Structures are given as C-alpha cells and as structure tokens.
Amino acid sequence: MDTGLRGSVEEGLWPLVESFCGSHDVAGLAVAVVRDEEVVARGFGVRDVGTGAPVTPETMFHLASVSKPFVATAIVSLAIARDTGEPVLDLDAPITDWVPEFTLADGRAGDVTARRLLSHTSGLPDVTDYGWHDPQLGDDALSEFARSLSDWRLQAEPGSAFSYSNAGFELLGLLLSRVTGTTFENAVRRDVLAPLGMRNSTFLRAEVPAHLVAAPHVGMPLSVPGDAYPYTRRHAPSSTLHSNLVEMCRWMVAHFEPAAVASDARWARLDPGVLDLMWQRVVSVGNPPSDEARALGWAIGSYRGHRTVSHGGLDPGFGSRLVLVPERRTGVVVLANSNTIPASLIAKAALDIALADHHISGVTSEGVTAMRALLPSVVGPVAEALKTSGPDAAEAAYHRLAALEPAEFDLDDEGFDDAVWGAIELHRTDLVWPLLRVWTELRPDSSAAWTMLGWAHQQDGQLDLARSALRRAVDLDPENDDPAQIMSSLPPE
C-alpha cells in the first residue's frame, strides 16, 4: 500500500472531495497538495455547466484576493537591498512620493505607506462598488482609481489597527507600476511570475486561453452570467490574477527551503530575505486559528501546532484558498468557479492529510471530520423546484425538507446568501430575483434576506424600494452593519 503523499491524498482526500461534489451544488473545483517537492493535483466538475468541459490541473481560474501575496512579493522585493546597491523602495515612505494623484479629503494621504497598505493598517476604507459591469481596461485605470479617492477619509489612525482594504492594494499596484516604469501587470509578470516559471499565469484576462478558462457560476441553480465577469484593471492588483494548479504548485514550492539533499533544479525559489520580511507579524487580527495576525500580504495563523501563512479569495463566481506550512514544506490550494464551495474547509481537510505522520485511516482531524459532516444547503433543491414548478412548489419543497429528522440539509441563511450575492455584485439581478422573493417569503424575519433584497433594488436603481428593504433589515437586526453600509451609499431622499 502506498503510504506516501500521493497514496494518502488519493485514498483519503479525493473520495472526500468526490462525495462533496456529488451531494452539493458544485460547478468546478481544483485541489492540489504539495509536500517537499511532491505534487498531487486534480480537477473535479466542469469549467462551464453549459459546455460540460471538465476541470483539469491546467484549467485557469480567477483567484480573487489570492492575487494579493503576489503583489506583496513584488513590492517587498523592491525594498530588499541587492548586491547592486540600495533598496529601490522605502516601505515606510509616503506613497505619494510616487503616486502624487492620490489625495484624501482629510489631507492625510501622506500618512499612507506601502507597509501599512500591505498589512491593511493604513486606515483606508474598503471598496464598496467594484464596477465589474463597467470594466476599465486602459493603462490609466489604476491612476484614475487613485484620483477617485479624493473624497475619502481615513477611518482609523494609520498603523493602529487592522482593517481590510482592497483599495490599498490597488494603490500598491500603481506604486509598483511607477517604481518599475511599466504597467502593473507587466511588472508582476516580469519580476515574480516569469522567474518562478509561471508562464501562463496573468493579471490580464485577455491573455487567458479560451480553451482553458473556468467560467464564473452564480445564482441557483448555478449558471454562467453571460458576459458578466469580475474583471477590471481598476481592481487588478487586489483581485484579477488568473492561474492554475500546475503553476500554483510552483508558487507554493517557491516558498519552501530547499531540501537537505539536492533539490530538483526545475523548482525556482523566492529570496529568503523577502520571505522573512513578508512573514513578520505586523498587527493582531484575533481570528484564530487561520488569521491570528497580519504580515505583509499574508495572514499568519496556525494549524495542528504548525505556523501557517495563508490567503483566501472570493469574487462573484469564484472562490480560492491557499495555505502554506513553511516549516513542514507543505502547502494546499483550492480553486473553485462558484461561490458555493467551502474552500477553507477543503483546505483544512487537505492539510490534515498532508501533515499526518501516518496513514489517514488512523487520524482524527478537524477538517476531514467537518467535511464528512457537512450538509448540503437546502437552497439547491428549493431553487430547482422554483425553476421547474414556480414559487409555491419551491416553498413547499423547503418546508418538506426542513421537517426531515434527522436533518439532511443545512437551512441557514448563508446558503441563500451564497446563491445570490455574486449575481447582484455583477449587476445581474435578473438571475436571482425569483430566489430573492422566495427567500423573503420563507424567512420574513431574516435581516440577511432583506439586506440582499435592498442591495438588488439599489443595483437596479429602485432606490425607494431599496431604502424600505434596508430599513427593515436594520429593524430586524440592529447589529447587522451591511444594510447601513449600503444605505450610506444611496443619495439623500
């Protein structure tokens, strides 16, 4: 019996993922496990539910926020002194030295530094409207984004606290472009991707081969939202890296110290000085075990007694999760082309198997146990009944399934939320209006349901209906911050 990594993954992880795909609403899924320089990778499901084209290790996924560690690597590399002289970039200098068009309404743009942006301690707010429906494709997209922040104010004292900001990484992308004298996308390709042999990986969607691309899937039942896609060069640094399992495995191995014995020369490595700087804790986050603190471009945590560095990603139609355990020279990556995949849980199960010191049949582990116990969301069969037979049949299906003992479906609002938010963010509310209405009928006391309904009305320009739904969401749960945030973006009545 093969008890190495491949044998453990093929016996312990692949059946678990296959079972999940067979019982949950899944389009496509790609999973890879790396230990030392051994790679085990596999695709599941389809790239597009319309064509049925299968996912393979070469399938190219939109990685969403897993893009950020790549940008951070490029930036930090400029701050490390080389044999040729002094560092090119001072992480603690105002970014306005390079990006003068960045101003703030409170006059505090000079307090924003690369180190603070990399660790999400700049005090900048986050983006609220990504404009996926109106993509900006010119070389000036990041500069125009920086100019658009002129009416923003810092929401916290710089350096004092963690507050996640995608906007900060757009500024880092523009900073990288200015320092290197080329476009952001070309700078990352030249300085990070190409040296690691990641030849197909790209931040430019147009460069992704059509026969390899994974389509986004939103709504329920899952569907491809036509031409809508989470891509614009305004948000390229925070979100738009496209890659596949083959090249993400190269990325993971690049972070490991070479083995004591001679390593395979085909694996390129990142500068240890860059990694040491990137992995130093900057600010406490307090979300153990995976996000105890933030470093430069990475979350610092632990799993099974080992330090982890990780990042997750979530954009309309895509989800991703990357976890490295440097001291064990181990990593896992999960890529999906829908928002209904528990990427973090799958990554935990993969880590359980990769970190086990003996065969998986003898291991009691959090991720594997949770995967086995995971119930499918009730939204799948409810949405199928809605599509084929209408709202009354959908509500009847919900009540029938909710009454099952023992429970066979997860009844939480989270399943409905996963099914609708991606389409709303893409301005494809037409794909989810029937399900939104059924959700509010089934759960009239759900603040989450009324929040999503109000957001959909806002995206459609129905502002009075949006305000009404959002006020109801606040009344139902005053601690739900989401409806108030959406309300704040609406024009005065």
CSV table of C-alpha atoms in Angstrom, one decimal:
chain,number,residue,atom,x,y,z
A,1,MET,CA,0.0,0.0,0.0
A,2,ASP,CA,1.3,3.4,-0.9
A,3,THR,CA,1.5,5.5,2.3
A,4,GLY,CA,3.3,8.5,0.7
A,5,LEU,CA,1.7,11.8,0.0
A,6,ARG,CA,0.1,10.6,-3.3
A,7,GLY,CA,-1.3,7.4,-1.7
A,8,SER,CA,-2.7,9.3,1.3
A,9,VAL,CA,-4.3,12.0,-0.9
A,10,GLU,CA,-5.8,9.5,-3.4
A,11,GLU,CA,-7.2,7.3,-0.6
A,12,GLY,CA,-8.2,10.0,1.9
A,13,LEU,CA,-8.8,13.3,0.2
A,14,TRP,CA,-10.1,12.6,-3.4
A,15,PRO,CA,-13.0,10.4,-2.2
A,16,LEU,CA,-14.0,13.0,0.3
A,17,VAL,CA,-14.0,15.8,-2.4
A,18,GLU,CA,-15.8,13.5,-4.8
A,19,SER,CA,-18.5,12.8,-2.2
A,20,PHE,CA,-18.8,16.5,-1.6
A,21,CYS,CA,-19.2,17.3,-5.3
A,22,GLY,CA,-21.8,14.6,-5.6
A,23,SER,CA,-24.0,15.9,-2.8
A,24,HIS,CA,-23.6,19.6,-3.0
A,25,ASP,CA,-24.2,22.2,-5.7
A,26,VAL,CA,-20.8,22.4,-7.5
A,27,ALA,CA,-19.7,23.6,-10.9
A,28,GLY,CA,-15.9,23.1,-10.9
A,29,LEU,CA,-13.2,22.6,-8.3
A,30,ALA,CA,-9.4,22.1,-8.4
A,31,VAL,CA,-7.3,21.0,-5.5
A,32,ALA,CA,-3.5,20.5,-5.1
A,33,VAL,CA,-1.4,19.3,-2.2
A,34,VAL,CA,2.4,19.8,-2.1
A,35,ARG,CA,4.8,18.3,0.4
A,36,ASP,CA,8.5,18.9,-0.1
A,37,GLU,CA,8.7,18.8,-3.9
A,38,GLU,CA,6.0,16.2,-4.4
A,39,VAL,CA,2.8,17.4,-6.0
A,40,VAL,CA,-0.7,15.8,-6.1
A,41,ALA,CA,-3.3,17.7,-8.1
A,42,ARG,CA,-6.7,17.0,-9.5
A,43,GLY,CA,-9.7,18.8,-11.1
A,44,PHE,CA,-13.3,18.0,-10.3
A,45,GLY,CA,-16.5,19.0,-12.1
A,46,VAL,CA,-16.7,21.3,-15.1
A,47,ARG,CA,-15.3,24.6,-16.3
A,48,ASP,CA,-18.7,25.6,-17.6
A,49,VAL,CA,-22.1,23.9,-16.8
A,50,GLY,CA,-23.3,24.8,-20.3
A,51,THR,CA,-20.5,23.0,-22.2
A,52,GLY,CA,-19.6,20.4,-19.7
A,53,ALA,CA,-15.9,20.9,-20.3
A,54,PRO,CA,-14.0,19.2,-17.4
A,55,VAL,CA,-11.7,21.0,-14.9
A,56,THR,CA,-8.1,19.8,-15.1
A,57,PRO,CA,-4.9,20.9,-13.4
A,58,GLU,CA,-4.3,23.2,-16.4
A,59,THR,CA,-7.7,25.0,-16.0
A,60,MET,CA,-7.3,28.7,-15.4
A,61,PHE,CA,-9.2,30.2,-12.5
A,62,HIS,CA,-9.7,33.8,-11.4
A,63,LEU,CA,-8.0,33.8,-8.0
A,64,ALA,CA,-9.7,36.9,-6.4
A,65,SER,CA,-7.7,38.0,-3.3
A,66,VAL,CA,-5.2,35.2,-3.6
A,67,SER,CA,-3.7,37.8,-6.0
A,68,LYS,CA,-2.5,39.9,-3.1
A,69,PRO,CA,0.5,37.8,-1.9
A,70,PHE,CA,1.9,38.1,-5.5
A,71,VAL,CA,1.6,41.9,-5.4
A,72,ALA,CA,3.1,41.9,-1.9
A,73,THR,CA,6.1,39.8,-3.1
A,74,ALA,CA,6.8,42.3,-6.0
A,75,ILE,CA,6.6,45.3,-3.6
A,76,VAL,CA,8.7,43.8,-0.8
A,77,SER,CA,11.3,42.6,-3.3
A,78,LEU,CA,11.9,46.3,-4.2
A,79,ALA,CA,12.6,47.1,-0.5
A,80,ILE,CA,15.3,44.5,-0.1
A,81,ALA,CA,18.9,45.6,-0.7
A,82,ARG,CA,20.6,43.8,-3.5
A,83,ASP,CA,24.2,43.4,-4.4
A,84,THR,CA,23.8,46.2,-6.9
A,85,GLY,CA,23.1,48.8,-4.3
A,86,GLU,CA,20.4,50.4,-2.1
A,87,PRO,CA,16.7,49.2,-2.0
A,88,VAL,CA,14.6,50.8,-4.7
A,89,LEU,CA,11.6,51.4,-2.4
A,90,ASP,CA,11.2,52.5,1.2
A,91,LEU,CA,8.2,50.7,2.7
A,92,ASP,CA,7.8,53.5,5.3
A,93,ALA,CA,7.8,56.5,2.9
A,94,PRO,CA,4.6,58.1,1.9
A,95,ILE,CA,3.3,56.5,-1.3
A,96,THR,CA,2.5,60.0,-2.5
A,97,ASP,CA,6.2,60.3,-3.3
A,98,TRP,CA,5.4,58.0,-6.3
A,99,VAL,CA,1.7,58.4,-6.6
A,100,PRO,CA,1.0,62.2,-6.3
A,101,GLU,CA,-2.5,62.0,-7.7
A,102,PHE,CA,-3.6,60.1,-4.5
A,103,THR,CA,-5.2,62.6,-2.2
A,104,LEU,CA,-7.7,62.3,0.7
A,105,ALA,CA,-10.4,64.7,1.9
A,106,ASP,CA,-8.8,64.9,5.3
A,107,GLY,CA,-5.4,65.7,3.9
A,108,ARG,CA,-3.8,62.6,5.3
A,109,ALA,CA,-2.7,60.8,2.2
A,110,GLY,CA,0.9,61.4,3.3
A,111,ASP,CA,0.3,59.0,6.2
A,112,VAL,CA,-0.3,56.1,3.9
A,113,THR,CA,2.8,54.0,3.3
A,114,ALA,CA,3.4,50.7,1.5
A,115,ARG,CA,4.0,48.8,4.8
A,116,ARG,CA,0.6,50.0,6.1
A,117,LEU,CA,-1.1,49.1,2.8
A,118,LEU,CA,0.5,45.6,2.7
A,119,SER,CA,-0.7,44.9,6.3
A,120,HIS,CA,-4.1,46.5,6.0
A,121,THR,CA,-3.2,49.1,8.7
A,122,SER,CA,-3.4,52.2,6.5
A,123,GLY,CA,-6.8,53.3,7.9
A,124,LEU,CA,-8.3,53.4,4.4
A,125,PRO,CA,-11.9,52.1,4.0
A,126,ASP,CA,-12.7,49.3,1.6
A,127,VAL,CA,-14.2,49.4,-1.8
A,128,THR,CA,-18.0,49.2,-1.9
A,129,ASP,CA,-18.7,49.1,-5.7
A,130,TYR,CA,-16.2,47.3,-7.8
A,131,GLY,CA,-17.8,48.3,-11.1
A,132,TRP,CA,-17.5,44.8,-12.7
A,133,HIS,CA,-20.3,45.8,-15.0
A,134,ASP,CA,-18.3,48.7,-16.3
A,135,PRO,CA,-14.7,47.4,-16.7
A,136,GLN,CA,-11.9,49.9,-17.2
A,137,LEU,CA,-9.3,48.4,-19.5
A,138,GLY,CA,-6.8,51.2,-20.2
A,139,ASP,CA,-3.3,51.5,-18.8
A,140,ASP,CA,-4.5,54.6,-16.8
A,141,ALA,CA,-7.2,52.6,-14.9
A,142,LEU,CA,-5.2,52.5,-11.6
A,143,SER,CA,-4.3,56.1,-11.8
A,144,GLU,CA,-7.9,57.0,-12.3
A,145,PHE,CA,-8.8,54.9,-9.4
A,146,ALA,CA,-6.3,56.7,-7.2
A,147,ARG,CA,-7.8,60.0,-8.3
A,148,SER,CA,-11.3,58.8,-7.4
A,149,LEU,CA,-10.4,58.5,-3.7
A,150,SER,CA,-10.1,62.3,-3.3
A,151,ASP,CA,-13.3,62.5,-1.2
A,152,TRP,CA,-12.3,59.6,1.1
A,153,ARG,CA,-11.1,60.0,4.7
A,154,LEU,CA,-9.1,57.7,6.8
A,155,GLN,CA,-11.3,55.7,9.1
A,156,ALA,CA,-8.6,54.8,11.7
A,157,GLU,CA,-5.2,56.1,12.8
A,158,PRO,CA,-2.6,54.7,10.4
A,159,GLY,CA,-0.7,51.8,11.9
A,160,SER,CA,-3.1,51.4,14.8
A,161,ALA,CA,-5.4,48.6,13.7
A,162,PHE,CA,-6.2,46.0,11.1
A,163,SER,CA,-8.9,47.0,8.6
A,164,TYR,CA,-9.1,45.0,5.3
A,165,SER,CA,-8.9,47.3,2.3
A,166,ASN,CA,-8.8,46.2,-1.3
A,167,ALA,CA,-8.4,49.8,-2.3
A,168,GLY,CA,-5.0,49.7,-0.6
A,169,PHE,CA,-3.8,47.0,-3.0
A,170,GLU,CA,-4.9,49.0,-6.0
A,171,LEU,CA,-2.7,51.8,-4.7
A,172,LEU,CA,0.2,49.3,-4.2
A,173,GLY,CA,-0.3,48.2,-7.8
A,174,LEU,CA,0.0,51.7,-9.0
A,175,LEU,CA,3.1,52.2,-6.8
A,176,LEU,CA,4.7,49.1,-8.4
A,177,SER,CA,4.0,50.5,-11.8
A,178,ARG,CA,5.6,53.8,-11.0
A,179,VAL,CA,8.7,52.4,-9.4
A,180,THR,CA,9.3,49.8,-12.2
A,181,GLY,CA,8.4,52.1,-15.1
A,182,THR,CA,6.0,49.7,-16.7
A,183,THR,CA,2.3,48.6,-16.3
A,184,PHE,CA,1.4,46.9,-13.1
A,185,GLU,CA,0.6,43.6,-14.8
A,186,ASN,CA,3.9,43.5,-16.7
A,187,ALA,CA,5.8,44.3,-13.5
A,188,VAL,CA,4.4,41.3,-11.7
A,189,ARG,CA,4.9,39.1,-14.7
A,190,ARG,CA,8.5,40.2,-15.2
A,191,ASP,CA,9.6,40.2,-11.5
A,192,VAL,CA,7.5,37.4,-9.9
A,193,LEU,CA,5.7,35.1,-12.3
A,194,ALA,CA,8.2,34.6,-15.0
A,195,PRO,CA,11.2,33.9,-12.7
A,196,LEU,CA,9.1,31.2,-11.0
A,197,GLY,CA,8.2,29.5,-14.3
A,198,MET,CA,4.5,30.6,-14.0
A,199,ARG,CA,4.3,31.3,-17.7
A,200,ASN,CA,0.5,31.1,-18.2
A,201,SER,CA,-0.4,33.0,-15.0
A,202,THR,CA,-1.5,36.6,-15.7
A,203,PHE,CA,-3.4,39.5,-14.3
A,204,LEU,CA,-4.8,40.3,-17.7
A,205,ARG,CA,-7.9,38.4,-18.5
A,206,ALA,CA,-7.4,38.8,-22.3
A,207,GLU,CA,-4.3,36.6,-22.0
A,208,VAL,CA,-6.2,33.6,-20.6
A,209,PRO,CA,-6.6,31.0,-23.3
A,210,ALA,CA,-10.3,30.5,-24.1
A,211,HIS,CA,-9.9,26.7,-24.1
A,212,LEU,CA,-8.6,26.7,-20.5
A,213,VAL,CA,-10.7,29.3,-18.8
A,214,ALA,CA,-13.1,28.5,-15.9
A,215,ALA,CA,-16.3,30.4,-16.3
A,216,PRO,CA,-17.9,32.0,-13.2
A,217,HIS,CA,-21.1,30.5,-11.9
A,218,VAL,CA,-23.7,32.4,-9.8
A,219,GLY,CA,-27.3,32.0,-8.8
A,220,MET,CA,-29.0,28.8,-8.1
A,221,PRO,CA,-29.2,26.5,-10.0
A,222,LEU,CA,-25.7,27.5,-11.0
A,223,SER,CA,-25.5,29.4,-14.2
A,224,VAL,CA,-22.8,31.4,-16.2
A,225,PRO,CA,-23.8,35.1,-16.1
A,226,GLY,CA,-23.3,35.7,-19.8
A,227,ASP,CA,-20.6,38.3,-20.4
A,228,ALA,CA,-20.5,39.4,-16.8
A,229,TYR,CA,-17.2,38.7,-15.2
A,230,PRO,CA,-15.3,40.0,-12.2
A,231,TYR,CA,-12.6,41.8,-14.1
A,232,THR,CA,-11.5,45.4,-14.4
A,233,ARG,CA,-8.0,46.9,-14.4
A,234,ARG,CA,-9.1,49.3,-11.7
A,235,HIS,CA,-9.0,46.3,-9.3
A,236,ALA,CA,-6.4,44.2,-10.9
A,237,PRO,CA,-3.9,44.2,-8.0
A,238,SER,CA,-6.4,43.1,-5.4
A,239,SER,CA,-8.2,40.5,-7.4
A,240,THR,CA,-7.5,39.5,-11.0
A,241,LEU,CA,-4.7,37.0,-11.1
A,242,HIS,CA,-5.6,34.0,-13.3
A,243,SER,CA,-3.7,30.8,-12.7
A,244,ASN,CA,-4.0,27.0,-12.5
A,245,LEU,CA,-3.0,24.2,-10.2
A,246,VAL,CA,0.2,23.4,-12.1
A,247,GLU,CA,1.6,26.9,-11.7
A,248,MET,CA,0.2,27.5,-8.2
A,249,CYS,CA,2.2,24.4,-7.1
A,250,ARG,CA,5.3,26.2,-8.4
A,251,TRP,CA,4.3,29.2,-6.3
A,252,MET,CA,4.0,27.1,-3.2
A,253,VAL,CA,7.3,25.3,-3.6
A,254,ALA,CA,9.0,28.6,-4.2
A,255,HIS,CA,8.3,29.5,-0.5
A,256,PHE,CA,10.0,26.4,0.9
A,257,GLU,CA,13.6,26.0,1.9
A,258,PRO,CA,15.4,23.5,-0.4
A,259,ALA,CA,15.7,20.0,0.9
A,260,ALA,CA,18.9,18.9,2.6
A,261,VAL,CA,19.5,16.7,-0.3
A,262,ALA,CA,19.9,18.2,-3.8
A,263,SER,CA,16.6,19.7,-4.9
A,264,ASP,CA,15.1,19.3,-8.4
A,265,ALA,CA,16.5,22.2,-10.3
A,266,ARG,CA,13.1,22.8,-12.0
A,267,TRP,CA,11.8,24.4,-8.8
A,268,ALA,CA,12.6,28.1,-8.5
A,269,ARG,CA,12.8,29.7,-5.0
A,270,LEU,CA,11.9,33.1,-3.7
A,271,ASP,CA,14.6,35.2,-1.9
A,272,PRO,CA,14.7,34.1,1.8
A,273,GLY,CA,15.2,37.8,2.8
A,274,VAL,CA,11.9,38.7,1.1
A,275,LEU,CA,10.0,35.9,2.8
A,276,ASP,CA,11.4,36.7,6.2
A,277,LEU,CA,10.3,40.3,5.9
A,278,MET,CA,6.9,39.4,4.5
A,279,TRP,CA,6.1,36.9,7.2
A,280,GLN,CA,6.9,39.1,10.2
A,281,ARG,CA,3.7,39.9,12.2
A,282,VAL,CA,2.6,43.5,11.9
A,283,VAL,CA,-0.8,43.7,13.6
A,284,SER,CA,-3.0,41.4,15.6
A,285,VAL,CA,-6.3,40.3,14.0
A,286,GLY,CA,-7.7,38.0,16.6
A,287,ASN,CA,-9.3,35.5,14.3
A,288,PRO,CA,-7.6,32.2,15.2
A,289,PRO,CA,-6.5,29.7,14.1
A,290,SER,CA,-6.0,30.9,10.5
A,291,ASP,CA,-5.9,34.7,10.9
A,292,GLU,CA,-4.2,35.4,14.2
A,293,ALA,CA,-2.2,38.3,12.8
A,294,ARG,CA,-1.4,40.1,9.5
A,295,ALA,CA,2.0,40.4,8.0
A,296,LEU,CA,2.9,41.9,4.6
A,297,GLY,CA,0.4,40.4,2.2
A,298,TRP,CA,-0.3,37.3,4.2
A,299,ALA,CA,-2.4,36.1,7.1
A,300,ILE,CA,-0.4,34.4,9.9
A,301,GLY,CA,-2.0,31.6,11.9
A,302,SER,CA,-1.6,28.0,12.9
A,303,TYR,CA,-2.9,24.6,12.2
A,304,ARG,CA,-2.2,21.3,14.1
A,305,GLY,CA,0.5,23.1,16.0
A,306,HIS,CA,2.3,24.5,13.0
A,307,ARG,CA,2.6,28.1,11.8
A,308,THR,CA,0.6,28.8,8.6
A,309,VAL,CA,0.8,31.7,6.1
A,310,SER,CA,-2.4,31.9,4.0
A,311,HIS,CA,-4.8,33.9,2.0
A,312,GLY,CA,-8.3,33.4,0.7
A,313,GLY,CA,-10.2,34.9,-2.2
A,314,LEU,CA,-13.9,35.4,-3.0
A,315,ASP,CA,-15.3,37.3,-6.0
A,316,PRO,CA,-18.6,36.8,-7.9
A,317,GLY,CA,-18.5,33.3,-9.4
A,318,PHE,CA,-15.1,32.3,-7.9
A,319,GLY,CA,-13.5,31.2,-4.6
A,320,SER,CA,-10.0,30.3,-3.6
A,321,ARG,CA,-7.8,29.3,-0.7
A,322,LEU,CA,-4.1,29.0,-0.3
A,323,VAL,CA,-2.3,27.8,2.8
A,324,LEU,CA,1.4,27.2,3.4
A,325,VAL,CA,3.0,25.4,6.3
A,326,PRO,CA,6.6,26.5,5.7
A,327,GLU,CA,8.3,24.5,8.5
A,328,ARG,CA,6.8,21.3,7.1
A,329,ARG,CA,7.4,22.4,3.5
A,330,THR,CA,3.8,21.8,2.8
A,331,GLY,CA,1.0,23.7,1.0
A,332,VAL,CA,-2.5,23.3,-0.3
A,333,VAL,CA,-4.5,25.3,-2.8
A,334,VAL,CA,-8.2,25.1,-3.6
A,335,LEU,CA,-9.8,26.9,-6.6
A,336,ALA,CA,-13.5,27.0,-7.5
A,337,ASN,CA,-15.7,28.6,-10.1
A,338,SER,CA,-18.7,29.3,-7.9
A,339,ASN,CA,-19.4,30.9,-4.5
A,340,THR,CA,-20.9,27.7,-3.0
A,341,ILE,CA,-17.6,25.9,-2.3
A,342,PRO,CA,-16.3,25.8,1.3
A,343,ALA,CA,-12.7,26.4,0.1
A,344,SER,CA,-11.3,26.9,3.7
A,345,LEU,CA,-12.8,23.6,4.9
A,346,ILE,CA,-11.5,21.7,1.9
A,347,ALA,CA,-8.0,23.2,2.5
A,348,LYS,CA,-8.2,22.1,6.2
A,349,ALA,CA,-9.0,18.5,5.2
A,350,ALA,CA,-6.1,18.6,2.7
A,351,LEU,CA,-3.8,19.8,5.4
A,352,ASP,CA,-4.9,17.1,7.8
A,353,ILE,CA,-3.8,14.5,5.3
A,354,ALA,CA,-0.6,16.3,4.2
A,355,LEU,CA,0.6,16.9,7.7
A,356,ALA,CA,-0.3,13.4,9.0
A,357,ASP,CA,2.7,11.4,10.1
A,358,HIS,CA,1.0,8.2,9.3
A,359,HIS,CA,-1.8,6.9,7.1
A,360,ILE,CA,-5.0,8.9,7.1
A,361,SER,CA,-7.2,6.0,8.4
A,362,GLY,CA,-5.5,6.5,11.8
A,363,VAL,CA,-6.0,10.2,12.0
A,364,THR,CA,-8.8,12.1,13.9
A,365,SER,CA,-8.8,15.5,12.3
A,366,GLU,CA,-10.9,18.7,12.2
A,367,GLY,CA,-11.0,19.3,8.5
A,368,VAL,CA,-11.8,15.7,7.4
A,369,THR,CA,-14.4,15.3,10.2
A,370,ALA,CA,-16.1,18.5,9.3
A,371,MET,CA,-16.1,17.7,5.6
A,372,ARG,CA,-17.8,14.4,6.3
A,373,ALA,CA,-20.5,16.1,8.4
A,374,LEU,CA,-21.1,18.9,6.0
A,375,LEU,CA,-24.8,19.0,5.0
A,376,PRO,CA,-25.8,20.4,1.5
A,377,SER,CA,-27.7,23.6,1.6
A,378,VAL,CA,-31.5,23.4,1.2
A,379,VAL,CA,-31.2,26.2,-1.4
A,380,GLY,CA,-30.2,23.7,-4.2
A,381,PRO,CA,-33.5,21.7,-4.2
A,382,VAL,CA,-35.5,24.8,-3.4
A,383,ALA,CA,-34.1,26.6,-6.4
A,384,GLU,CA,-34.6,23.6,-8.7
A,385,ALA,CA,-38.2,23.5,-7.7
A,386,LEU,CA,-38.5,27.2,-8.3
A,387,LYS,CA,-37.1,26.9,-11.8
A,388,THR,CA,-39.2,23.9,-12.8
A,389,SER,CA,-42.5,24.5,-11.0
A,390,GLY,CA,-42.6,28.0,-9.6
A,391,PRO,CA,-42.7,29.8,-6.2
A,392,ASP,CA,-45.4,27.7,-4.5
A,393,ALA,CA,-43.5,24.5,-5.3
A,394,ALA,CA,-40.3,26.0,-4.0
A,395,GLU,CA,-41.8,26.9,-0.7
A,396,ALA,CA,-43.4,23.5,-0.4
A,397,ALA,CA,-40.0,21.9,-1.1
A,398,TYR,CA,-38.4,24.0,1.6
A,399,HIS,CA,-40.9,23.1,4.3
A,400,ARG,CA,-40.8,19.4,3.4
A,401,LEU,CA,-37.0,19.3,3.6
A,402,ALA,CA,-36.9,21.4,6.7
A,403,ALA,CA,-39.1,18.9,8.5
A,404,LEU,CA,-36.8,15.9,7.9
A,405,GLU,CA,-35.4,14.2,11.0
A,406,PRO,CA,-32.5,13.7,11.2
A,407,ALA,CA,-31.7,16.8,9.2
A,408,GLU,CA,-30.4,16.2,5.7
A,409,PHE,CA,-30.0,19.8,4.6
A,410,ASP,CA,-28.5,23.0,6.0
A,411,LEU,CA,-31.3,25.5,6.5
A,412,ASP,CA,-29.1,28.6,7.3
A,413,ASP,CA,-29.4,31.9,5.5
A,414,GLU,CA,-25.8,31.5,4.4
A,415,GLY,CA,-26.8,29.2,1.6
A,416,PHE,CA,-29.2,31.7,0.2
A,417,ASP,CA,-26.6,34.5,0.6
A,418,ASP,CA,-24.0,32.4,-1.3
A,419,ALA,CA,-26.5,31.8,-4.1
A,420,VAL,CA,-27.5,35.5,-4.7
A,421,TRP,CA,-24.7,37.9,-3.8
A,422,GLY,CA,-22.4,37.2,-6.8
A,423,ALA,CA,-25.1,37.9,-9.3
A,424,ILE,CA,-26.1,41.1,-7.5
A,425,GLU,CA,-22.5,42.3,-7.4
A,426,LEU,CA,-22.2,41.7,-11.2
A,427,HIS,CA,-25.4,43.7,-11.8
A,428,ARG,CA,-27.1,40.5,-13.0
A,429,THR,CA,-30.0,40.8,-10.5
A,430,ASP,CA,-32.3,39.2,-13.2
A,431,LEU,CA,-30.7,35.8,-12.4
A,432,VAL,CA,-31.7,35.8,-8.8
A,433,TRP,CA,-34.9,37.9,-8.3
A,434,PRO,CA,-37.2,34.9,-8.1
A,435,LEU,CA,-35.0,33.3,-5.5
A,436,LEU,CA,-34.7,36.6,-3.5
A,437,ARG,CA,-38.5,36.8,-3.4
A,438,VAL,CA,-38.8,33.2,-2.2
A,439,TRP,CA,-36.2,33.8,0.4
A,440,THR,CA,-38.0,36.7,2.0
A,441,GLU,CA,-41.3,34.8,1.9
A,442,LEU,CA,-39.7,31.8,3.6
A,443,ARG,CA,-37.7,34.0,6.1
A,444,PRO,CA,-39.7,37.2,6.7
A,445,ASP,CA,-37.7,37.8,9.9
A,446,SER,CA,-34.3,37.4,8.2
A,447,SER,CA,-32.2,40.6,8.2
A,448,ALA,CA,-29.8,39.0,5.7
A,449,ALA,CA,-32.7,38.3,3.2
A,450,TRP,CA,-33.9,41.9,3.4
A,451,THR,CA,-30.3,43.2,3.1
A,452,MET,CA,-29.8,41.3,-0.2
A,453,LEU,CA,-33.2,42.4,-1.4
A,454,GLY,CA,-32.4,46.0,-0.7
A,455,TRP,CA,-29.0,45.7,-2.4
A,456,ALA,CA,-30.6,44.2,-5.5
A,457,HIS,CA,-33.1,47.1,-5.7
A,458,GLN,CA,-30.2,49.5,-5.3
A,459,GLN,CA,-28.3,47.9,-8.2
A,460,ASP,CA,-31.4,48.2,-10.3
A,461,GLY,CA,-31.8,51.9,-9.5
A,462,GLN,CA,-35.1,51.3,-7.5
A,463,LEU,CA,-33.9,53.5,-4.6
A,464,ASP,CA,-37.2,53.9,-2.7
A,465,LEU,CA,-37.6,50.1,-2.6
A,466,ALA,CA,-34.0,49.7,-1.6
A,467,ARG,CA,-34.4,52.0,1.3
A,468,SER,CA,-37.6,50.3,2.5
A,469,ALA,CA,-35.9,46.8,2.4
A,470,LEU,CA,-32.7,48.0,4.1
A,471,ARG,CA,-34.6,49.8,6.9
A,472,ARG,CA,-36.5,46.5,7.5
A,473,ALA,CA,-33.1,44.7,7.6
A,474,VAL,CA,-31.8,47.1,10.3
A,475,ASP,CA,-35.0,46.9,12.3
A,476,LEU,CA,-34.7,43.1,12.3
A,477,ASP,CA,-31.1,43.1,13.4
A,478,PRO,CA,-29.6,46.4,14.5
A,479,GLU,CA,-26.2,44.8,14.8
A,480,ASN,CA,-26.1,43.9,11.1
A,481,ASP,CA,-23.8,46.6,9.6
A,482,ASP,CA,-24.4,45.6,5.9
A,483,PRO,CA,-27.7,47.4,5.3
A,484,ALA,CA,-26.4,50.6,6.9
A,485,GLN,CA,-23.4,50.5,4.7
A,486,ILE,CA,-25.5,50.1,1.6
A,487,MET,CA,-27.8,52.9,2.8
A,488,SER,CA,-24.9,55.2,3.2
A,489,SER,CA,-24.1,54.9,-0.5
A,490,LEU,CA,-27.6,56.0,-1.5
A,491,PRO,CA,-28.2,59.6,-2.5
A,492,PRO,CA,-30.3,61.7,0.0
A,493,GLU,CA,-34.1,61.3,-0.3
